[in-house]
PDB file of C-alpha atoms in Angstrom:
ATOM      1  CA  PRO A1223      81.415  89.538 108.629  1.00 47.00           C
ATOM      2  CA  LEU A1224      77.401  90.018 108.673  1.00 46.00           C
ATOM      3  CA  ASP A1225      75.609  87.618 110.896  1.00 48.00           C
ATOM      4  CA  GLY A1226      73.191  85.263 109.643  1.00 48.00           C
ATOM      5  CA  SER A1227      70.291  87.166 109.964  1.00 48.00           C
ATOM      6  CA  ARG A1228      71.557  90.451 108.835  1.00 47.00           C
ATOM      7  CA  ARG A1229      73.098  88.783 105.666  1.00 46.00           C
ATOM      8  CA  LEU A1230      69.305  87.208 105.353  1.00 43.00           C
ATOM      9  CA  TYR A1231      67.864  90.410 105.496  1.00 43.00           C
ATOM     10  CA  CYS A1232      69.979  91.880 102.918  1.00 46.00           C
ATOM     11  CA  ILE A1233      69.657  88.929 100.669  1.00 43.00           C
ATOM     12  CA  ALA A1234      65.564  89.706 100.707  1.00 42.00           C
ATOM     13  CA  VAL A1235      65.961  93.206 100.091  1.00 38.00           C
ATOM     14  CA  LEU A1236      68.418  92.420  96.958  1.00 41.00           C
ATOM     15  CA  ALA A1237      65.877  89.470  95.666  1.00 40.00           C
ATOM     16  CA  ALA A1238      62.969  91.621  95.894  1.00 40.00           C
ATOM     17  CA  VAL A1239      64.498  94.761  93.836  1.00 36.00           C
ATOM     18  CA  ALA A1240      65.766  91.994  91.279  1.00 38.00           C
ATOM     19  CA  GLY A1241      62.410  90.453  91.232  1.00 37.00           C
ATOM     20  CA  ALA A1242      60.793  93.972  90.677  1.00 38.00           C
ATOM     21  CA  SER A1243      63.216  94.961  88.292  1.00 37.00           C
ATOM     22  CA  GLY A1244      62.581  91.151  86.248  1.00 39.00           C
ATOM     23  CA  CYS A1245      58.970  91.836  85.908  1.00 35.00           C
ATOM     24  CA  ALA A1246      59.277  95.282  84.168  1.00 35.00           C
ATOM     25  CA  THR A1247      59.673  93.683  80.793  1.00 34.00           C
ATOM     26  CA  GLN A1248      58.970  90.380  79.008  1.00 37.00           C
ATOM     27  CA  THR A1249      61.384  88.856  76.437  1.00 35.00           C
ATOM     28  CA  PRO A1250      59.308  88.578  73.133  1.00 42.00           C
ATOM     29  CA  ALA A1251      59.257  84.511  71.837  1.00 42.00           C
ATOM     30  CA  GLY A1252      62.259  83.827  69.855  1.00 41.00           C
ATOM     31  CA  GLN A1253      64.396  86.723  70.850  1.00 41.00           C
ATOM     32  CA  THR A1254      67.605  86.254  73.463  1.00 36.00           C
ATOM     33  CA  PRO A1255      66.783  87.358  76.883  1.00 35.00           C
ATOM     34  CA  PRO A1256      68.584  90.270  77.745  1.00 38.00           C
ATOM     35  CA  ALA A1257      71.758  90.106  80.618  1.00 37.00           C
ATOM     36  CA  ALA A1258      70.985  89.743  84.592  1.00 39.00           C
ATOM     37  CA  SER A1259      70.216  93.378  85.826  1.00 44.00           C
ATOM     38  CA  PRO A1260      72.987  94.494  88.188  1.00 46.00           C
ATOM     39  CA  ALA A1261      70.244  93.866  91.102  1.00 48.00           C
ATOM     40  CA  ALA A1262      69.683  90.135  90.211  1.00 47.00           C
ATOM     41  CA  ALA A1263      73.576  89.994  89.602  1.00 48.00           C
ATOM     42  CA  THR A1264      74.205  91.262  93.192  1.00 53.00           C
ATOM     43  CA  ALA A1265      71.404  89.256  94.769  1.00 56.00           C
ATOM     44  CA  THR A1266      72.621  85.858  93.120  1.00 61.00           C
ATOM     45  CA  GLY A1267      76.274  86.921  94.508  1.00 71.00           C
ATOM     46  CA  ALA A1268      74.661  87.544  97.870  1.00 78.00           C
ATOM     47  CA  ALA A1269      72.936  84.347  98.013  1.00 85.00           C
ATOM     48  CA  ALA A1270      76.173  82.369  97.029  1.00 87.00           C
ATOM     49  CA  ILE A1271      77.801  84.349  99.890  1.00 89.00           C
ATOM     50  CA  ASN A1272      75.075  83.441 102.574  1.00 91.00           C
ATOM     51  CA  GLU A1273      75.594  80.012 101.667  1.00 93.00           C
ATOM     52  CA  LEU A1274      79.410  79.891 101.982  1.00 94.00           C
ATOM     53  CA  GLN A1275      79.466  81.833 105.109  1.00 94.00           C
ATOM     54  CA  ASP A1276      77.148  78.662 106.357  1.00 96.00           C
ATOM     55  CA  ARG A1277      79.888  76.582 105.552  1.00 96.00           C
ATOM     56  CA  ILE A1278      82.817  78.422 107.074  1.00 96.00           C
ATOM     57  CA  ARG A1279      80.131  78.433 110.277  1.00 96.00           C
ATOM     58  CA  LYS A1280      80.226  74.686 110.370  1.00 96.00           C
ATOM     59  CA  LEU A1281      84.111  74.546 110.077  1.00 96.00           C
ATOM     60  CA  ASN A1282      84.049  76.727 113.102  1.00 96.00           C
ATOM     61  CA  GLU A1283      81.874  74.188 114.587  1.00 96.00           C
ATOM     62  CA  GLN A1284      84.418  71.460 113.875  1.00 95.00           C
ATOM     63  CA  GLY A1285      87.155  73.345 115.789  1.00 94.00           C
ATOM     64  CA  LEU A1286      88.380  75.429 112.794  1.00 95.00           C
ATOM     65  CA  THR A1287      88.000  78.928 113.759  1.00 95.00           C
ATOM     66  CA  LEU A1288      89.480  82.242 112.816  1.00 94.00           C
ATOM     67  CA  THR A1289      92.871  81.556 114.814  1.00 96.00           C
ATOM     68  CA  ASN A1290      93.389  79.131 111.516  1.00 97.00           C
ATOM     69  CA  TYR A1291      94.952  81.082 108.920  1.00 97.00           C
ATOM     70  CA  SER A1292      93.097  79.568 106.275  1.00 97.00           C
ATOM     71  CA  VAL A1293      89.838  79.845 107.713  1.00 97.00           C
ATOM     72  CA  ALA A1294      90.573  83.496 108.421  1.00 97.00           C
ATOM     73  CA  LYS A1295      91.562  83.939 104.736  1.00 97.00           C
ATOM     74  CA  ALA A1296      88.370  82.258 103.441  1.00 97.00           C
ATOM     75  CA  GLN A1297      86.595  84.711 105.650  1.00 96.00           C
ATOM     76  CA  CYS A1298      88.371  87.915 104.799  1.00 97.00           C
ATOM     77  CA  TRP A1299      88.068  86.902 101.241  1.00 96.00           C
ATOM     78  CA  LEU A1300      83.900  86.351 101.715  1.00 95.00           C
ATOM     79  CA  ASP A1301      83.609  89.675 103.363  1.00 95.00           C
ATOM     80  CA  THR A1302      85.412  91.633 100.586  1.00 93.00           C
ATOM     81  CA  ALA A1303      83.405  89.867  98.142  1.00 92.00           C
ATOM     82  CA  TRP A1304      80.155  90.961 100.061  1.00 91.00           C
ATOM     83  CA  SER A1305      81.778  94.566 100.165  1.00 89.00           C
ATOM     84  CA  GLN A1306      82.020  94.618  96.648  1.00 88.00           C
ATOM     85  CA  TYR A1307      78.884  93.309  95.757  1.00 86.00           C
ATOM     86  CA  SER A1308      77.082  95.295  97.695  1.00 84.00           C
ATOM     87  CA  GLU A1309      78.953  98.144  95.991  1.00 84.00           C
ATOM     88  CA  ASN A1310      78.061  96.769  92.371  1.00 82.00           C
ATOM     89  CA  ASP A1311      81.180  96.031  91.460  1.00 83.00           C
ATOM     90  CA  ARG A1312      81.384  95.016  87.951  1.00 85.00           C
ATOM     91  CA  SER A1313      84.786  94.425  87.357  1.00 88.00           C
ATOM     92  CA  GLY A1314      84.840  90.471  88.262  1.00 90.00           C
ATOM     93  CA  PHE A1315      86.594  91.330  91.606  1.00 93.00           C
ATOM     94  CA  PRO A1316      83.856  90.341  93.996  1.00 91.00           C
ATOM     95  CA  ASP A1317      82.873  86.821  92.067  1.00 92.00           C
ATOM     96  CA  GLU A1318      87.150  85.923  91.809  1.00 94.00           C
ATOM     97  CA  ALA A1319      87.516  86.977  95.664  1.00 94.00           C
ATOM     98  CA  LEU A1320      83.999  84.519  96.214  1.00 94.00           C
ATOM     99  CA  ALA A1321      86.080  81.822  94.346  1.00 94.00           C
ATOM    100  CA  GLU A1322      88.944  82.487  96.262  1.00 96.00           C
ATOM    101  CA  SER A1323      86.979  82.210  99.540  1.00 96.00           C
ATOM    102  CA  THR A1324      85.133  78.888  98.165  1.00 96.00           C
ATOM    103  CA  ALA A1325      88.438  77.059  96.860  1.00 97.00           C
ATOM    104  CA  ILE A1326      89.855  77.735 100.332  1.00 97.00           C
ATOM    105  CA  VAL A1327      86.409  76.257 102.224  1.00 97.00           C
ATOM    106  CA  SER A1328      86.325  73.410  99.858  1.00 97.00           C
ATOM    107  CA  ALA A1329      89.715  72.435 100.793  1.00 97.00           C
ATOM    108  CA  LEU A1330      89.242  72.413 104.258  1.00 97.00           C
ATOM    109  CA  GLU A1331      86.306  70.428 104.091  1.00 97.00           C
ATOM    110  CA  SER A1332      88.213  67.782 102.361  1.00 96.00           C
ATOM    111  CA  ASP A1333      91.083  67.943 104.987  1.00 96.00           C
ATOM    112  CA  LYS A1334      91.079  70.058 108.051  1.00 94.00           C
ATOM    113  CA  SER A1335      94.890  70.313 107.752  1.00 94.00           C
ATOM    114  CA  SER A1336      95.229  71.903 104.437  1.00 95.00           C
ATOM    115  CA  LYS A1337      97.224  75.000 103.999  1.00 95.00           C
ATOM    116  CA  ALA A1338      94.932  76.349 101.522  1.00 96.00           C
ATOM    117  CA  GLY A1339      95.039  80.019 100.997  1.00 95.00           C
ATOM    118  CA  PHE A1340      98.515  80.629 102.156  1.00 95.00           C
ATOM    119  CA  SER A1341      99.485  82.020  98.885  1.00 93.00           C
ATOM    120  CA  THR A1342      97.622  84.978  97.565  1.00 95.00           C
ATOM    121  CA  PRO A1343      96.754  85.691  93.802  1.00 94.00           C
ATOM    122  CA  PHE A1344      96.316  88.998  92.370  1.00 95.00           C
ATOM    123  CA  VAL A1345      92.634  88.654  91.021  1.00 92.00           C
ATOM    124  CA  VAL A1346      91.552  90.355  88.142  1.00 90.00           C
ATOM    125  CA  ARG A1347      95.330  91.501  87.461  1.00 86.00           C
ATOM    126  CA  SER A1348      95.334  93.777  90.709  1.00 93.00           C
ATOM    127  CA  ALA A1349      98.367  95.889  90.885  1.00 94.00           C
ATOM    128  CA  LYS A1350     100.966  95.002  93.638  1.00 95.00           C
ATOM    129  CA  VAL A1351     101.132  98.024  96.045  1.00 96.00           C
ATOM    130  CA  ARG A1352     103.378  98.371  99.240  1.00 96.00           C
ATOM    131  CA  ASP A1353     105.886  95.713  98.839  1.00 97.00           C
ATOM    132  CA  ASP A1354     106.809  96.901 102.461  1.00 97.00           C
ATOM    133  CA  LEU A1355     103.738  95.734 103.770  1.00 97.00           C
ATOM    134  CA  TRP A1356     103.849  92.474 101.788  1.00 97.00           C
ATOM    135  CA  THR A1357     107.260  91.792 103.485  1.00 97.00           C
ATOM    136  CA  ARG A1358     105.827  92.506 106.810  1.00 97.00           C
ATOM    137  CA  VAL A1359     102.774  90.042 105.815  1.00 97.00           C
ATOM    138  CA  GLN A1360     105.544  87.257 104.605  1.00 96.00           C
ATOM    139  CA  ASP A1361     107.252  88.055 107.899  1.00 97.00           C
ATOM    140  CA  TYR A1362     104.182  87.175 110.332  1.00 97.00           C
ATOM    141  CA  LYS A1363     103.093  84.282 108.384  1.00 95.00           C
ATOM    142  CA  THR A1364     106.390  82.322 108.890  1.00 95.00           C
ATOM    143  CA  ARG A1365     106.275  82.985 112.825  1.00 95.00           C
ATOM    144  CA  THR A1366     104.310  79.556 113.230  1.00 92.00           C
ATOM    145  CA  ALA A1367     104.449  80.128 117.034  1.00 94.00           C
ATOM    146  CA  THR A1368     102.463  83.134 117.034  1.00 96.00           C
ATOM    147  CA  LEU A1369     100.122  82.971 113.723  1.00 96.00           C
ATOM    148  CA  SER A1370      97.486  81.541 115.446  1.00 95.00           C
ATOM    149  CA  CYS A1371      96.965  84.635 117.506  1.00 97.00           C
ATOM    150  CA  THR A1372      97.727  87.016 114.486  1.00 97.00           C
ATOM    151  CA  ALA A1373      96.051  84.725 111.465  1.00 97.00           C
ATOM    152  CA  ARG A1374      92.927  87.160 111.150  1.00 96.00           C
ATOM    153  CA  HIS A1375      94.784  90.202 110.851  1.00 98.00           C
ATOM    154  CA  VAL A1376      97.420  88.862 108.446  1.00 98.00           C
ATOM    155  CA  ALA A1377      94.727  87.230 106.318  1.00 98.00           C
ATOM    156  CA  CYS A1378      93.019  90.187 105.926  1.00 97.00           C
ATOM    157  CA  ALA A1379      95.838  92.407 105.387  1.00 98.00           C
ATOM    158  CA  GLU A1380      96.700  90.415 102.334  1.00 97.00           C
ATOM    159  CA  VAL A1381      92.966  90.631 101.102  1.00 97.00           C
ATOM    160  CA  GLN A1382      93.005  94.570 101.557  1.00 97.00           C
ATOM    161  CA  LEU A1383      96.308  95.042  99.931  1.00 98.00           C
ATOM    162  CA  VAL A1384      94.988  92.933  96.629  1.00 97.00           C
ATOM    163  CA  ARG A1385      91.494  95.055  97.055  1.00 96.00           C
ATOM    164  CA  ALA A1386      94.206  98.350  96.815  1.00 97.00           C
ATOM    165  CA  GLY A1387      96.154  97.029  93.986  1.00 96.00           C
ATOM    166  CA  HIS A1388      92.813  96.737  92.021  1.00 95.00           C
ATOM    167  CA  ALA A1389      91.422 100.139  93.325  1.00 94.00           C
ATOM    168  CA  LEU A1390      94.685 101.495  91.835  1.00 95.00           C
ATOM    169  CA  ASN A1391      93.995 100.025  88.289  1.00 92.00           C
ATOM    170  CA  GLU A1392      90.465 100.989  88.217  1.00 90.00           C
ATOM    171  CA  THR A1393      90.280 104.541  89.405  1.00 89.00           C
ATOM    172  CA  GLY A1394      93.894 105.388  90.899  1.00 92.00           C
ATOM    173  CA  TRP A1395      95.731 105.905  94.067  1.00 92.00           C
ATOM    174  CA  ARG A1396      93.049 107.816  95.647  1.00 92.00           C
ATOM    175  CA  GLN A1397      90.658 105.053  95.971  1.00 91.00           C
ATOM    176  CA  ALA A1398      93.571 102.821  97.124  1.00 95.00           C
ATOM    177  CA  SER A1399      94.481 104.380  99.775  1.00 96.00           C
ATOM    178  CA  PRO A1400      91.686 103.528 102.106  1.00 96.00           C
ATOM    179  CA  TYR A1401      92.732  99.660 101.685  1.00 97.00           C
ATOM    180  CA  VAL A1402      96.131 100.298 101.972  1.00 97.00           C
ATOM    181  CA  ASN A1403      95.148 102.047 105.443  1.00 97.00           C
ATOM    182  CA  MET A1404      93.319  99.086 106.254  1.00 97.00           C
ATOM    183  CA  ALA A1405      96.124  96.606 105.648  1.00 98.00           C
ATOM    184  CA  GLU A1406      98.388  98.762 107.742  1.00 98.00           C
ATOM    185  CA  ASP A1407      95.941  98.716 110.518  1.00 98.00           C
ATOM    186  CA  ALA A1408      95.423  95.023 110.283  1.00 98.00           C
ATOM    187  CA  LEU A1409      99.360  94.493 110.710  1.00 98.00           C
ATOM    188  CA  ARG A1410      99.545  96.877 113.455  1.00 98.00           C
ATOM    189  CA  ARG A1411      96.615  95.106 115.263  1.00 97.00           C
ATOM    190  CA  ALA A1412      99.062  91.572 114.328  1.00 97.00           C
ATOM    191  CA  GLY A1413     101.962  93.253 115.832  1.00 96.00           C
ATOM    192  CA  VAL A1414      99.945  93.683 119.239  1.00 96.00           C
ATOM    193  CA  ALA A1415      98.339  90.106 118.804  1.00 97.00           C
ATOM    194  CA  ALA A1416     101.815  88.549 118.356  1.00 96.00           C
ATOM    195  CA  ALA A1417     103.194  90.331 121.604  1.00 95.00           C
ATOM    196  CA  ARG A1418     100.639  89.214 123.766  1.00 94.00           C
ATOM    197  CA  CYS A1419     100.475  85.713 122.141  1.00 93.00           C
ATOM    198  CA  SER A1420     104.173  85.234 123.468  1.00 65.00           C
ATOM    199  CA  PRO A1421     105.724  88.059 125.106  1.00 49.00           C
ATOM    200  CA  SER A1422     108.937  86.846 125.604  1.00 45.00           C
ATOM    201  CA  THR A1423     109.684  85.562 121.939  1.00 40.00           C
ATOM    202  CA  ALA A1424     107.156  87.149 119.629  1.00 41.00           C
ATOM    203  CA  GLN A1425     108.679  90.189 117.877  1.00 42.00           C
ATOM    204  CA  ALA A1426     106.767  92.388 115.362  1.00 46.00           C
ATOM    205  CA  PRO A1427     108.520  93.021 112.032  1.00 46.00           C
ATOM    206  CA  ALA A1428     109.829  96.251 111.713  1.00 42.00           C
ATOM    207  CA  GLN A1429     107.267  99.139 111.060  1.00 46.00           C
ATOM    208  CA  ASP A1430     108.127 101.263 107.953  1.00 44.00           C
ATOM    209  CA  SER A1431     106.585 104.590 107.877  1.00 37.00           C
ATOM    210  CA  SER A1432     107.199 105.017 103.851  1.00 40.00           C
ATOM    211  CA  ARG A1433     103.986 104.960 101.702  1.00 41.00           C
ATOM    212  CA  LEU A1434     105.226 103.608  98.279  1.00 37.00           C
ATOM    213  CA  PRO A1435     102.330 103.098  96.105  1.00 40.00           C
TER     214      PRO A1435
END
């Protein structure tokens, strides 16, 4: 994730761009103002992301770190929202990713033991890709003895798979493939983390070399 100073810098740049574009024209009296420019929308999203990052940081300070699956999931959704806002994604994906992160954070703020985020919605009607990877994700999630070690990797693998399904719907498999690769890499890291967490009992789910869309 971006650190606070870097994120604030990015927001300032986006806000400046949005402000410049907003001053270029004025809406005549009696007419409906035009829709917000992409730059303005991105600046608004960036500000919301920065505010939510601060809330996650406060949860970290209260003892809920990335070893907590729900916190990890909130962070992964937030990072994905930021990435898509930065790419000026107008499909609704960044808004829904931000909403998912916000819902998890709000639940944790109300109840530190909440299991928020354990289910993963296919936002903006994303396609489901790579059933074999989803099976491995679920396997890791049921391994409670090692979940604190694998949480951030597993949570981000899920989000990347949803992102891949969105890219598949929007532009095809070529654009979806990098996100699938990211999910595979996250699950590889989860396997390493699980083995180190409890070498005598932790067994990573079997690898599947198939690459089915």
